[in-house]
mmCIF file of C-alpha atoms in Angstrom:
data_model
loop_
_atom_site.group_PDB
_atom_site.id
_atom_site.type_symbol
_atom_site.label_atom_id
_atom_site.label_comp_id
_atom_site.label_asym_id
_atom_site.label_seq_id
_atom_site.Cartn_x
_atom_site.Cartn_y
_atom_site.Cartn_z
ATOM 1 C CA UNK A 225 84.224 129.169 108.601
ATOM 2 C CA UNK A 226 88.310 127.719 108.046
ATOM 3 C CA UNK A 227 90.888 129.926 108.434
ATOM 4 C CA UNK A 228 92.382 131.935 106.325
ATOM 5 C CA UNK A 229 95.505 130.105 104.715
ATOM 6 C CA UNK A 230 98.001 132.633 106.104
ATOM 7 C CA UNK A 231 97.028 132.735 109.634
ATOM 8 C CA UNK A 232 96.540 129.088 110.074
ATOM 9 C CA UNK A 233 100.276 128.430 108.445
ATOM 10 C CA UNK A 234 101.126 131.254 111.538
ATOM 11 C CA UNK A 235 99.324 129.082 113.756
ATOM 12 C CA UNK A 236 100.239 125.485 112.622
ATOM 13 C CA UNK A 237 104.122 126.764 112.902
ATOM 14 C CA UNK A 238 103.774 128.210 116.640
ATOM 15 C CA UNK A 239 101.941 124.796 117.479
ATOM 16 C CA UNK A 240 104.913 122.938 115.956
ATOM 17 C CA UNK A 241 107.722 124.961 117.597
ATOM 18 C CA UNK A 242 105.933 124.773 120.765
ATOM 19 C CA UNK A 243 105.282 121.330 120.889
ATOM 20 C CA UNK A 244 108.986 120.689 119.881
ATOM 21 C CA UNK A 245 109.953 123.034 122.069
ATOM 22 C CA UNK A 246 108.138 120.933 124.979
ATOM 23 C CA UNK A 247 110.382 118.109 123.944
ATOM 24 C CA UNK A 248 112.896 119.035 126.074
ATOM 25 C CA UNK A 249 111.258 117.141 129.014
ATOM 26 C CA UNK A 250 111.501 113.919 126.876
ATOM 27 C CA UNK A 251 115.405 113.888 127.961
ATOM 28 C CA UNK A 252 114.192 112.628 131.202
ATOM 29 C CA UNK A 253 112.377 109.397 129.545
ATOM 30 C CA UNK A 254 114.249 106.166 129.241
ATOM 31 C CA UNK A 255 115.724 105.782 125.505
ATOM 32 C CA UNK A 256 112.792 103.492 124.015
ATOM 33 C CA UNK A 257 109.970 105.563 125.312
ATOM 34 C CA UNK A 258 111.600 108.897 124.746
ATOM 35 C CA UNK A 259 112.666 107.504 121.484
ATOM 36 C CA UNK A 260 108.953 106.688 120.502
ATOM 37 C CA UNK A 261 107.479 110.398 122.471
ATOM 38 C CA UNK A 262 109.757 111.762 119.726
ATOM 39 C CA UNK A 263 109.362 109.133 116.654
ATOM 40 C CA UNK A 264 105.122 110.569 116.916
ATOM 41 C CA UNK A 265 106.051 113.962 117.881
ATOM 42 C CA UNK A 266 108.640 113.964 114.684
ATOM 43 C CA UNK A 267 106.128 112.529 112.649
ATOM 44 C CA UNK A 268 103.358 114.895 113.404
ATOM 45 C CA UNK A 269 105.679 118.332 112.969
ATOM 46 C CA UNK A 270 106.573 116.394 109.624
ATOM 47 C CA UNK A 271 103.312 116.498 108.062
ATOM 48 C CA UNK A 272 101.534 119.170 110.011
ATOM 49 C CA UNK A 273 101.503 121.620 106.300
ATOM 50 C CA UNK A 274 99.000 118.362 104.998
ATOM 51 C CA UNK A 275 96.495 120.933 106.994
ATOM 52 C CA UNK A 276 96.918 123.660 104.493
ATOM 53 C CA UNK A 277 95.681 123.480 101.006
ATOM 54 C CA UNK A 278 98.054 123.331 98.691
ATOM 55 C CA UNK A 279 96.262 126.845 97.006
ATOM 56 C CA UNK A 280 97.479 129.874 97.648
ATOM 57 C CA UNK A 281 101.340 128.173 97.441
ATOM 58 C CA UNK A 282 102.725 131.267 99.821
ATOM 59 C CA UNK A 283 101.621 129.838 103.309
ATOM 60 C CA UNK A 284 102.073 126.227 102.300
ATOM 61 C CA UNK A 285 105.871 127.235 101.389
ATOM 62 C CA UNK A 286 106.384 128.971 104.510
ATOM 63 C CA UNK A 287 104.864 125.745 106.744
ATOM 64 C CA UNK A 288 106.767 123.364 104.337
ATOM 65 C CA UNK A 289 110.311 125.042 105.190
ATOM 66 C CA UNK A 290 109.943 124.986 108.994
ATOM 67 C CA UNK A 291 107.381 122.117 110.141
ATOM 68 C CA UNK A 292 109.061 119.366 108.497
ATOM 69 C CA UNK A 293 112.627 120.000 110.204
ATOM 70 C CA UNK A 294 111.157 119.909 113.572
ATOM 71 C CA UNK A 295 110.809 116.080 113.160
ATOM 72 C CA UNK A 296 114.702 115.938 111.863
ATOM 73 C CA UNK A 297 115.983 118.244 115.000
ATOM 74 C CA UNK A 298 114.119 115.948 117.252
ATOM 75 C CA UNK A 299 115.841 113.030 115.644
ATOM 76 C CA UNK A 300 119.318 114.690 117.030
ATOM 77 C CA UNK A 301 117.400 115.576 120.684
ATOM 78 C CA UNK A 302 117.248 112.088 120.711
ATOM 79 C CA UNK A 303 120.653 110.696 119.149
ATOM 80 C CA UNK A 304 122.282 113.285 121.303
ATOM 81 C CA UNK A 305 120.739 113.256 124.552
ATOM 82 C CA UNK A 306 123.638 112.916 126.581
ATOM 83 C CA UNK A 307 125.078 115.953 125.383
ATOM 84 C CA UNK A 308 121.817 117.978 125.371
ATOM 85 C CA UNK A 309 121.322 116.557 129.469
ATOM 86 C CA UNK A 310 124.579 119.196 129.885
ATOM 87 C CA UNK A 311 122.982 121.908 128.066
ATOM 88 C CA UNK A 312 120.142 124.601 128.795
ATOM 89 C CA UNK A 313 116.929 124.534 127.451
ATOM 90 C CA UNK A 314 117.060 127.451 126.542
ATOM 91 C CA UNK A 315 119.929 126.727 124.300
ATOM 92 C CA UNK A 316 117.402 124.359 122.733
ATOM 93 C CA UNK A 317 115.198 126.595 122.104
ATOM 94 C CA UNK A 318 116.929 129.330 120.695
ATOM 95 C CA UNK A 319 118.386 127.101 117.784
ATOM 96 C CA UNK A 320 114.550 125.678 117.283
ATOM 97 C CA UNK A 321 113.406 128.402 114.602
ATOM 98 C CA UNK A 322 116.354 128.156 112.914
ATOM 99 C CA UNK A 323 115.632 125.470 110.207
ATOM 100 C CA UNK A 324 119.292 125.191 108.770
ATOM 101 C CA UNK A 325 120.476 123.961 111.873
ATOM 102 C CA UNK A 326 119.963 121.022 112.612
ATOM 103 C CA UNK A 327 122.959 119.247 114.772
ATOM 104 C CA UNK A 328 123.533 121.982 117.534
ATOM 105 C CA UNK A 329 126.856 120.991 119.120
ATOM 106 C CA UNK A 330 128.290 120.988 115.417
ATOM 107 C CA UNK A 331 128.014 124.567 114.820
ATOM 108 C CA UNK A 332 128.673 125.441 118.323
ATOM 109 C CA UNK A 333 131.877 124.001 116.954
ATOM 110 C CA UNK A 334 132.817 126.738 114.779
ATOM 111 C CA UNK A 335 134.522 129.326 115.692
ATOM 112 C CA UNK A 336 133.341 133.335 115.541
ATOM 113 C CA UNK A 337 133.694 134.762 111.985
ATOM 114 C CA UNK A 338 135.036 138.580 112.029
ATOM 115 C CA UNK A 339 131.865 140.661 110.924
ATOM 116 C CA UNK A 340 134.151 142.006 107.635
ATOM 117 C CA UNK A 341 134.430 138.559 106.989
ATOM 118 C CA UNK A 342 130.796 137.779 107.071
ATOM 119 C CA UNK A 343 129.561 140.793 105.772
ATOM 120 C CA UNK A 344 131.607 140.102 102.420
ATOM 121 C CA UNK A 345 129.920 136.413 102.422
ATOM 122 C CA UNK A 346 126.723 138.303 102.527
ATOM 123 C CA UNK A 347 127.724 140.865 99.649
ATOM 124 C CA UNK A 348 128.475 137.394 97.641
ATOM 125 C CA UNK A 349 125.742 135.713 98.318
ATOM 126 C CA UNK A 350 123.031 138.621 97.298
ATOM 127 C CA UNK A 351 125.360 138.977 94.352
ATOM 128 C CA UNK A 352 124.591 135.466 93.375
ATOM 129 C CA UNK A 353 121.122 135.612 93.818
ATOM 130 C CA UNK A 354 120.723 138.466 91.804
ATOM 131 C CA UNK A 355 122.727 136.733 89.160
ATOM 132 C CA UNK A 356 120.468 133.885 89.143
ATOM 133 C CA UNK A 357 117.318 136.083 88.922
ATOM 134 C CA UNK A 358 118.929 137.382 86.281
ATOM 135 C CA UNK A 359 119.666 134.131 84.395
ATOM 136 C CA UNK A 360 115.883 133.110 85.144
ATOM 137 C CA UNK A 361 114.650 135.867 82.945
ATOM 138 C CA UNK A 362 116.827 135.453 80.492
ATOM 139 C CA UNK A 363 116.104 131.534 79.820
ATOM 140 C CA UNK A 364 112.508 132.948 79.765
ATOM 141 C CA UNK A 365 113.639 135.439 77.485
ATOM 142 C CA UNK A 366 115.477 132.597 75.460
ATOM 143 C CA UNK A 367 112.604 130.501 75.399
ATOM 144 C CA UNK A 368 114.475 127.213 74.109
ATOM 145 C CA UNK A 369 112.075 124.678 73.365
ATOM 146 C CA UNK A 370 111.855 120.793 71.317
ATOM 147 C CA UNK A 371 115.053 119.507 70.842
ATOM 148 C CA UNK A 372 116.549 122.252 73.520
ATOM 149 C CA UNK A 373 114.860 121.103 76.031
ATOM 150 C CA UNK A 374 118.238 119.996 78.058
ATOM 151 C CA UNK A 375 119.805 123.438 76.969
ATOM 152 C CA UNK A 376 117.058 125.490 78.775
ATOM 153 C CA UNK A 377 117.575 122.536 81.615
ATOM 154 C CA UNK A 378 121.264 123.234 81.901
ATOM 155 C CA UNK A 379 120.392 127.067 81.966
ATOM 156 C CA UNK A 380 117.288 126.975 84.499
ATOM 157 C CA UNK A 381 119.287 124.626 86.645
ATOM 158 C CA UNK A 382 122.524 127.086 86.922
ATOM 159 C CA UNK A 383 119.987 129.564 87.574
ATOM 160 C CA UNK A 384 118.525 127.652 90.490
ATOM 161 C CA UNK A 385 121.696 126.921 91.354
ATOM 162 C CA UNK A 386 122.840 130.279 91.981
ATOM 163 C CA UNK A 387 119.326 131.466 93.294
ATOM 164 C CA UNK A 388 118.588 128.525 96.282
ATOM 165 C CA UNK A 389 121.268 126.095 95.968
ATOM 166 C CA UNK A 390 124.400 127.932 96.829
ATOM 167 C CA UNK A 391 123.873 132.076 96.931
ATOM 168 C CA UNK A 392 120.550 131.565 98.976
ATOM 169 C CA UNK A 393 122.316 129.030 102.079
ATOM 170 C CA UNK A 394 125.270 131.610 101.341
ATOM 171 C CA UNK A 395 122.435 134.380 102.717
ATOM 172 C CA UNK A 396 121.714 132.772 105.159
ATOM 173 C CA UNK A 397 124.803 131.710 106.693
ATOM 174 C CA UNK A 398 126.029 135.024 106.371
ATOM 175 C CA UNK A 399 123.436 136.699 107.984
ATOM 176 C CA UNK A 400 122.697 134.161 110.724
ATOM 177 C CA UNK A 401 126.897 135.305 111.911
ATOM 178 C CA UNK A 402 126.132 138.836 111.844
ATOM 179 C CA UNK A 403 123.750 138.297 114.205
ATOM 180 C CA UNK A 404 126.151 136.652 116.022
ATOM 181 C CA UNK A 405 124.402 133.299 115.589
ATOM 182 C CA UNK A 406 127.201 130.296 115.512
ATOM 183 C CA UNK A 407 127.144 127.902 111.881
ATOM 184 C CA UNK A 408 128.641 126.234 109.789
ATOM 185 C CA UNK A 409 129.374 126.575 106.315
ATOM 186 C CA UNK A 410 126.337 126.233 104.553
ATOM 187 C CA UNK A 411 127.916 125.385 101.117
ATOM 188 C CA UNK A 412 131.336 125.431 99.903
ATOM 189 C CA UNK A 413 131.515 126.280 96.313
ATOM 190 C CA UNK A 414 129.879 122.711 95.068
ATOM 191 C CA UNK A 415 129.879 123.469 91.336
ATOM 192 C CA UNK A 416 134.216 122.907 91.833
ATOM 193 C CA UNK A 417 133.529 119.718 93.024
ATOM 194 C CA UNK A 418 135.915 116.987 91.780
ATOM 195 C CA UNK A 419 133.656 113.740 91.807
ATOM 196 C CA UNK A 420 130.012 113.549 93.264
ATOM 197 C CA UNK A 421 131.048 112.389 96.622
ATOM 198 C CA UNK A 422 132.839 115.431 96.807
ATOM 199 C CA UNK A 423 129.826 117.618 95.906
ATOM 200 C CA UNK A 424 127.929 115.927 99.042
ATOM 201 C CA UNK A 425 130.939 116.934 101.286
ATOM 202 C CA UNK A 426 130.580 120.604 99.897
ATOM 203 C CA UNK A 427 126.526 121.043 99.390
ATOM 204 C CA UNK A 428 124.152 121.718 102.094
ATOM 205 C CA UNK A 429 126.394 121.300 104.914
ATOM 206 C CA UNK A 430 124.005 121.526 107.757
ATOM 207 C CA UNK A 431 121.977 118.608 106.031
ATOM 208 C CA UNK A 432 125.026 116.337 105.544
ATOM 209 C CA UNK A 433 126.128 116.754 109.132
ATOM 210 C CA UNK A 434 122.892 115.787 110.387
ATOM 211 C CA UNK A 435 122.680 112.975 108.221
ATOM 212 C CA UNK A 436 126.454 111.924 109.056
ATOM 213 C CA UNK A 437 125.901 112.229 112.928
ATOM 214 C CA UNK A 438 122.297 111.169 113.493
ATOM 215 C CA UNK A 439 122.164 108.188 110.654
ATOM 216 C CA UNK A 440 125.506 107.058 109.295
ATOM 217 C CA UNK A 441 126.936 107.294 112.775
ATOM 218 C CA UNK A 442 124.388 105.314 114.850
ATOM 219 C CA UNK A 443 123.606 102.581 112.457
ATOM 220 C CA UNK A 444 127.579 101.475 112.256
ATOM 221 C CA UNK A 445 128.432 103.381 109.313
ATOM 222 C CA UNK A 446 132.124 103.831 110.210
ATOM 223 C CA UNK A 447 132.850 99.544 110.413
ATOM 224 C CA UNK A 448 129.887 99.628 106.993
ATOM 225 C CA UNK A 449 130.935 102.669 105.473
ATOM 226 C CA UNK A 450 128.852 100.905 102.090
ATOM 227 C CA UNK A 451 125.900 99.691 104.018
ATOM 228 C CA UNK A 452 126.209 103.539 106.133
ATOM 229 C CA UNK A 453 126.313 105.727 102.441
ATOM 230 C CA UNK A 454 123.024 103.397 101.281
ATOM 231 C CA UNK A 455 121.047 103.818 103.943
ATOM 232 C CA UNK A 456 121.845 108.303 104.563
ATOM 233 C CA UNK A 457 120.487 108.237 100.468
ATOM 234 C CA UNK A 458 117.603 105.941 100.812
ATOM 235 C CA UNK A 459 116.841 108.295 103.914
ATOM 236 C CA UNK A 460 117.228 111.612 102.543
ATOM 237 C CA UNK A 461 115.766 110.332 99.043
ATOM 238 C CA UNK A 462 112.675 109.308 101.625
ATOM 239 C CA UNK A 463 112.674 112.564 103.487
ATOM 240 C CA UNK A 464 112.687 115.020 100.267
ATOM 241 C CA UNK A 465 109.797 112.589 99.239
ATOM 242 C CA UNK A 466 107.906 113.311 101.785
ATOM 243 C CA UNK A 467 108.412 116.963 101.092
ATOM 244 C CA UNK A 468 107.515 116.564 98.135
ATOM 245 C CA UNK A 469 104.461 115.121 99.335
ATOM 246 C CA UNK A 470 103.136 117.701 101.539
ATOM 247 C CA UNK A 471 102.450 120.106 97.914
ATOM 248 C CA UNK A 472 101.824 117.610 94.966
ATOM 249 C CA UNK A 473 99.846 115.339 97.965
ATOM 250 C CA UNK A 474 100.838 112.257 95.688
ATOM 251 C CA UNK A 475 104.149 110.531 95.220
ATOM 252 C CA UNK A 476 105.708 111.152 92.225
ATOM 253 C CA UNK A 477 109.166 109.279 92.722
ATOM 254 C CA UNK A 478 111.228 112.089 91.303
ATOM 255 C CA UNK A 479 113.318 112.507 94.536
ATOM 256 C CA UNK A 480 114.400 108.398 95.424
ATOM 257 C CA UNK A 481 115.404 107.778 91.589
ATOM 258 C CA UNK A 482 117.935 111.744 92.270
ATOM 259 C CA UNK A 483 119.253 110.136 95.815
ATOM 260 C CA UNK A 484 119.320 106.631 94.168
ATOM 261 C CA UNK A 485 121.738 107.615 91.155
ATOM 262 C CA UNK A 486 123.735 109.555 93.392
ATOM 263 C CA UNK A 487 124.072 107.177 95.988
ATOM 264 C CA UNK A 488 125.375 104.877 93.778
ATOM 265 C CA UNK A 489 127.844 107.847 91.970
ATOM 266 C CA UNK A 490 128.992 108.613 95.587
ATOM 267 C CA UNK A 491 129.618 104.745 96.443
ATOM 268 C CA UNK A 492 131.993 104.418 93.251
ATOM 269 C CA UNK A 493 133.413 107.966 93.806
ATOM 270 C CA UNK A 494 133.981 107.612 97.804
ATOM 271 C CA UNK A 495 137.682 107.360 98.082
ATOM 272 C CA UNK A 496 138.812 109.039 94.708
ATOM 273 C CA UNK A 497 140.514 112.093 95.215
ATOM 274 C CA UNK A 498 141.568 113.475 91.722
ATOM 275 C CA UNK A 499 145.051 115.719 91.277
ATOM 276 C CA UNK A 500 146.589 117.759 88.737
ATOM 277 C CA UNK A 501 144.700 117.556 85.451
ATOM 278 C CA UNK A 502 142.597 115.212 86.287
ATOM 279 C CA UNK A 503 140.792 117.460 88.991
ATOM 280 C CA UNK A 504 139.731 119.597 86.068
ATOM 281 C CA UNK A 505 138.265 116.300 84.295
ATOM 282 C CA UNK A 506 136.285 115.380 87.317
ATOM 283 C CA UNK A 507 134.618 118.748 87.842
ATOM 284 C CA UNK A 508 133.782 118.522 84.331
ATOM 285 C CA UNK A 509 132.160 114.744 84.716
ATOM 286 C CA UNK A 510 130.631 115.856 88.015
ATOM 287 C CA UNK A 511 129.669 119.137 86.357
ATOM 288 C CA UNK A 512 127.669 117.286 84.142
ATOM 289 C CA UNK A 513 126.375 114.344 86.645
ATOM 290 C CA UNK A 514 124.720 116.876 88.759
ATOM 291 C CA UNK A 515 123.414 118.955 85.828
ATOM 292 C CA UNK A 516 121.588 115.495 84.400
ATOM 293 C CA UNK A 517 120.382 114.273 87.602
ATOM 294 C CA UNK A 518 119.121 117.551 88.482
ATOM 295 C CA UNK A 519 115.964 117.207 85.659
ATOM 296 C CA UNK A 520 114.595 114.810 88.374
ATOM 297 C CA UNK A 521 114.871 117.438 91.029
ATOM 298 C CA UNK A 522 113.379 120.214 89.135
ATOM 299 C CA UNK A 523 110.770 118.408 87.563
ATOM 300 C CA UNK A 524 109.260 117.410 90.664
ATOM 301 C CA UNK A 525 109.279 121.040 91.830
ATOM 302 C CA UNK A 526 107.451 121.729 88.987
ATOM 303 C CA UNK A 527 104.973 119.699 89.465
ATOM 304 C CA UNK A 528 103.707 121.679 91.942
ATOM 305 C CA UNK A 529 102.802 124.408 89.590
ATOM 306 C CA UNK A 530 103.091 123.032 86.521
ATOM 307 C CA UNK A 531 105.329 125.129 83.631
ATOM 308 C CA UNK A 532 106.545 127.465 87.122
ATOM 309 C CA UNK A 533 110.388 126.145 86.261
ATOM 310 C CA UNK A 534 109.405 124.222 82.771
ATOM 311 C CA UNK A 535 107.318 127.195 80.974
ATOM 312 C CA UNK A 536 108.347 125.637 77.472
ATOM 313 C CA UNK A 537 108.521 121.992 79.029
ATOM 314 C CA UNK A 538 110.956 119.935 80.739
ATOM 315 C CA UNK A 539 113.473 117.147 79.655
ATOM 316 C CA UNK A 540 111.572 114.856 81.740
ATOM 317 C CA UNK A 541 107.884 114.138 81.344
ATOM 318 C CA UNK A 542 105.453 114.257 84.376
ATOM 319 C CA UNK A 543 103.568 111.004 84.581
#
């Protein structure tokens, strides 16, 4: 008789974490072998959810969020094995259930936040959420459909925006320093960005850092900066296919053409840094980049229950 979806998502995630947790003794391995231990190890943490069915959604979610970025913190035991030789394991595995942190010795970095401080982050953050929920219902409410189809985008994506994208990592960064847990900022207000390579300085953070340190950094991206850029898109673009993956179990392409177009708006945006009034154009341009490329984003999470973020249909068509 299988197990019930629920338990076995339980189950699958204290195999992962304890698998990855085992890791540690990899440090001792010479870098090719402890670089493939970890390249299979990754790999298997990655797609470990591909045991659940992708019905009821709940326990799929929950193994989706914290089985994948096993592989992506093992990616960093490796890159950074000097420094995690000087460190305890225990240290290790304190950070490992955490799955917004993801390069260690970065948020180490940061210094303590007072608890007035964090607790108003928190305040802002639920705040957001709530207006998002809020926003949600009302574009259900709203209900614009045919040739509106990019209004109720525009609306559903602000929603999202506030909901996961900024007011959720706010959440969580918030509460993770209350509980005296060292991070990073998780976002920094990326609907003011200026151009789009200034939205991937300010959005997800934790994600940019890892792909900064464990990518751009070891494949020579500061003497290639171009070649560097290219290859952290094509990497995340392959990585959030994957995710997708793991719930629509076929590959829909959504994700590489979002990192595509903005790997290429980030490579003609890298070293403009807009002043005066032209700030105010460039958050409206990027405003507007992000809003369009964004129908790729959301359409492929709506493919995993179709009409869940497109009841009245999307901009863009599923194939």
């Amino acid at each position: 008789m299988p197990l019930d979806p629920l338990p076995a998502a339980f189950l699958i995630w204290f195999a992962v974490h304890a698998l990855a947790a085992s890791m540690w003794l990899a440090l001792r391995l010479p870098r090719w072998p402890r670089f493939v231990l970890l390249t299979l190890v990754g790999s298997a943490c990655f797609f470990s959810p591909l045991l659940l069915p992708t019905d009821p959604l709940g326990p799929l979610i929950f193994a989706a969020v914290t089985c994948p970025v096993m592989a992506l913190k093992l990616i960093d035991l490796h890159v950074a094995a000097a420094w995690w030789r000087g460190r305890s394991p225990w240290l290790w595995i304190k950070y490992l259930p955490l799955p917004f942190v993801l390069v260690v010795r970065k948020h180490l970095d940061e210094p303590a936040r007072p608890r007035a401080q964090s607790a108003r982050l928190l305040v802002r953050g639920v705040l957001e959420v709530a207006f998002g929920l809020w926003l949600l219902r009302m574009a259900d409410a709203w209900a614009f459909t045919g040739g509106m189809a990019w209004l109720d985008h525009t609306v559903r994506a602000l929603a999202f925006y506030a909901i996961a994208f900024d007011g959720g990592f706010v959440v969580v960064c918030a509460s993770l320093r209350l509980l005296g847990i060292h991070v990073m900022d998780f976002c920094r207000h990326p609907i003011l960005s200026t151009t789009p390579a200034d939205f991937w300085r300010r959005y997800n953070r934790p994600g940019g850092r890892f792909l900064y340190e464990d990518i751009f950094l070891p494949f020579g991206g500061r003497t290639a900066p171009l070649r560097g850029t290219l290859l952290v898109f094509a990497a995340n673009g392959i990585m959030h296919e994957a995710l997708s993956f793991l719930f629509v179990r076929e590959i829909l392409g959504y994700q590489l053409a979002f990192f595509a177009l903005h790997a290429v708006a980030v490579v003609l945006t890298f070293r403009i840094r807009p002043r005066g009034t032209w700030k105010w154009v460039g958050r409206f341009l990027t405003f507007w980049f992000v809003i369009a490329t964004s129908a790729f984003f959301l359409a492929n999470l709506d493919a995993i229950r179709p009409g869940s973020i497109y009841p009245f249909g999307g901009p863009i068509p599923l194939p």
